Amino acid sequence: AQKVTQAQTEISVVEKEDVTLDCVYETRDTTYYLFWYKQPPSGELVFLIRRNSFDEQNEISGRYSWNFQKSTSSFNFTITASQVVDSAVYFCALSEAIGNNDMRFGAGTRLTVKP
Amino acid sequence: DAMVIQNPRYQVTQFGKPVTLSCSQTLNHNVMYWYQQKSSQAPKLLFHYYDKDFNNEADTPDNFQSRRPNTSFCFLDIRSPGLGDAAMYLCATSRDRRGYEQYFGPGTRLTVT
């Protein structure tokens, strides 16, 4: 069965610090997709990134970067030089291509960035 | 421009009084989802429509129903809301089911008195 674990419930950093949000997943499928979503206090989930299981290339988008490692079943998210506007709950999610292709979310990590 | 719209943003209903939440999309996506999210929890999938095909999650209570009259609109009906149904209800869409990202609306916060 598919499973997503975000072990960090809450993280608090001071502005301009770098922070990494961990995501570990379990799946039996060889083809699957990983996602990160941001949920700011307003409540709307915002799509950040999608990765398929055959693309282990790391990605950088501005201050955001993602590290996908199949060997450790991890898909970690790093925010460089954090800002107060980064304060939100971040969800990692998994969708299988052949098995259960519903999107399964991790429990989320609440990030607070203090000025 | 908003792509997934949910109305109302806030809904108060009485215990046992039926309520309908609505969702519309301008993305022309095939799939529409309804999630329930309670405080400090991950979104929980209730059901989804793949085009006109309705797919119910096994643990979704019978109290929750859905309708999708056309591609653009989807409704969530709660026939007899209980206090435990107070939550944020999120609508999402995706182009297809297999591995496509979902786009979420702003949610409807339901209060049951």
XYZ file of C-alpha atoms in Angstrom:
228
model
C 0.000 0.000 0.000
C 1.159 3.515 -0.685
C 2.242 5.641 2.222
C 3.809 9.042 2.716
C 5.602 10.006 5.909
C 6.480 13.537 6.900
C 8.174 13.036 10.225
C 8.537 16.718 11.012
C 5.269 17.977 12.432
C 6.407 21.536 12.977
C 9.523 23.499 12.120
C 10.343 27.022 13.214
C 13.158 29.043 11.676
C 14.268 32.627 11.596
C 14.040 34.535 8.349
C 16.926 33.943 5.933
C 17.702 30.509 7.339
C 17.638 27.515 5.022
C 15.177 24.785 5.903
C 14.612 21.253 4.603
C 11.298 19.456 4.802
C 11.568 15.693 4.724
C 9.318 13.285 2.861
C 9.661 9.506 2.794
C 7.329 7.345 0.755
C 6.401 3.695 0.287
C 4.990 2.118 -2.833
C 5.107 -1.192 -4.674
C 4.618 0.397 -8.062
C 7.618 1.062 -10.251
C 5.847 4.013 -11.822
C 4.615 6.674 -9.460
C 4.431 10.411 -9.016
C 5.441 12.627 -6.147
C 4.132 16.074 -5.356
C 4.601 18.936 -2.963
C 1.801 21.318 -2.043
C 1.809 24.467 0.061
C -1.166 25.411 2.217
C -0.873 28.973 3.528
C -3.132 30.240 6.320
C -5.749 31.199 3.705
C -6.381 27.476 3.241
C -5.962 26.916 -0.481
C -3.518 24.178 -1.432
C -1.033 25.416 -3.983
C 0.715 22.976 -6.290
C 4.510 23.331 -6.182
C 6.073 20.417 -8.032
C 5.432 17.031 -9.623
C 8.070 14.357 -10.155
C 7.723 10.966 -11.814
C 9.632 7.943 -10.599
C 11.886 7.838 -13.637
C 13.165 11.359 -13.224
C 15.598 11.601 -10.347
C 17.056 14.872 -11.486
C 16.934 17.439 -8.750
C 15.056 20.615 -9.462
C 15.550 24.202 -8.443
C 12.973 26.935 -8.759
C 14.103 30.200 -7.273
C 14.587 29.660 -3.547
C 12.943 26.238 -3.723
C 14.770 23.013 -4.495
C 13.806 19.366 -4.414
C 15.983 16.319 -3.895
C 14.530 13.043 -5.134
C 16.410 9.876 -4.135
C 14.870 6.539 -5.038
C 17.533 4.668 -3.090
C 16.176 6.092 0.153
C 12.575 6.614 -1.051
C 12.803 10.274 -0.210
C 11.667 13.466 -1.862
C 12.901 16.330 0.278
C 12.129 19.995 -0.165
C 14.543 22.784 0.714
C 13.756 26.463 1.022
C 16.816 28.659 0.825
C 16.886 32.023 2.587
C 13.416 31.529 4.044
C 10.969 34.397 4.220
C 7.972 35.090 6.417
C 5.705 34.443 3.417
C 6.973 30.860 3.344
C 5.074 30.190 6.562
C 2.542 27.506 5.711
C 1.778 23.823 5.987
C 3.591 21.814 3.355
C 2.250 18.489 2.153
C 4.094 15.791 0.287
C 1.899 13.436 -1.752
C 2.168 10.246 -3.797
C 0.115 8.882 -6.669
C 0.658 5.452 -8.192
C 0.314 4.894 -11.918
C -0.921 1.300 -11.825
C -2.118 0.709 -8.302
C -4.132 3.167 -6.333
C -3.793 6.334 -8.370
C -5.564 8.496 -5.850
C -3.261 11.095 -4.384
C -2.223 10.188 -0.845
C -0.975 13.008 1.312
C 1.497 12.960 4.132
C 0.447 14.474 7.436
C 2.066 17.776 6.552
C 4.800 19.904 8.089
C 3.910 23.274 9.546
C 6.699 25.746 8.801
C 6.867 28.989 10.727
C 9.345 31.599 9.590
C 9.921 34.307 12.161
C 11.136 37.784 11.212
C -8.218 34.484 -12.607
C -9.545 31.803 -10.309
C -9.530 28.393 -11.955
C -11.313 26.373 -9.285
C -14.076 28.250 -7.533
C -15.907 27.142 -4.441
C -19.070 28.634 -3.035
C -19.771 29.591 -0.423
C -16.444 30.143 1.334
C -18.118 29.796 4.708
C -21.241 27.816 5.433
C -23.082 27.449 8.699
C -25.750 24.794 8.980
C -27.738 23.230 11.745
C -27.350 19.701 12.967
C -29.288 17.463 10.595
C -30.122 20.177 8.056
C -29.040 19.255 4.523
C -26.377 21.410 2.954
C -24.879 21.651 -0.526
C -21.442 22.937 -1.377
C -20.550 23.850 -4.927
C -17.426 23.795 -7.034
C -16.806 25.031 -10.546
C -13.754 24.968 -12.765
C -12.563 26.800 -15.839
C -9.770 24.337 -16.636
C -11.946 21.847 -18.534
C -10.356 19.057 -16.527
C -11.778 15.546 -16.664
C -11.481 14.769 -12.983
C -13.029 16.555 -10.035
C -12.364 15.622 -6.421
C -13.857 16.385 -3.045
C -11.702 16.298 0.052
C -12.490 16.806 3.702
C -9.817 18.451 5.807
C -10.051 18.776 9.557
C -7.831 20.990 11.637
C -4.132 20.064 11.525
C -4.800 17.043 9.325
C -4.093 16.120 5.751
C -6.902 16.312 3.210
C -8.961 13.146 3.099
C -10.409 12.089 -0.228
C -14.172 11.571 -0.138
C -14.831 10.767 -3.793
C -14.064 11.847 -7.302
C -15.635 12.012 -10.721
C -13.700 10.856 -13.749
C -15.808 12.517 -16.401
C -19.259 11.171 -15.478
C -18.017 8.128 -13.589
C -18.420 8.458 -9.857
C -15.798 6.848 -7.610
C -16.524 6.661 -3.937
C -13.853 6.023 -1.313
C -14.662 2.929 0.746
C -14.737 4.796 4.039
C -16.795 7.786 2.899
C -20.016 7.859 4.921
C -23.311 7.462 3.068
C -24.252 10.857 4.443
C -22.030 12.388 1.765
C -23.194 12.441 -1.835
C -21.999 14.174 -4.950
C -23.340 15.309 -8.294
C -21.593 16.413 -11.428
C -24.172 17.757 -13.879
C -21.558 18.862 -16.410
C -17.808 19.165 -16.872
C -17.570 22.475 -15.086
C -19.612 21.914 -11.951
C -19.563 19.484 -9.069
C -21.619 19.512 -5.881
C -21.149 17.992 -2.472
C -24.345 17.172 -0.627
C -24.328 16.409 3.067
C -27.715 14.930 3.797
C -27.751 15.125 7.580
C -24.734 16.989 8.892
C -23.423 15.998 12.277
C -21.076 17.911 14.530
C -18.260 15.679 13.306
C -18.748 16.899 9.755
C -17.534 20.379 10.605
C -14.422 20.801 8.484
C -12.897 22.475 5.477
C -14.132 20.957 2.224
C -11.762 21.215 -0.676
C -12.570 20.744 -4.321
C -9.799 19.889 -6.756
C -9.460 19.121 -10.443
C -6.919 17.333 -12.592
C -6.535 16.631 -16.266
C -6.525 12.903 -15.626
C -6.190 10.511 -12.698
C -2.854 8.941 -13.359
C -0.119 11.098 -11.969
C -1.430 14.512 -12.875
C -1.224 17.352 -10.422
C -4.416 18.554 -8.826
C -5.527 22.155 -8.651
C -7.448 23.134 -5.572
C -10.113 25.665 -4.856
C -10.010 27.905 -1.787
C -12.263 25.586 0.184
C -15.556 25.918 2.035
C -15.396 25.974 5.789
C -18.451 24.228 7.163
C -19.697 24.886 10.674
C -22.412 22.703 12.174
C -24.364 24.165 15.092
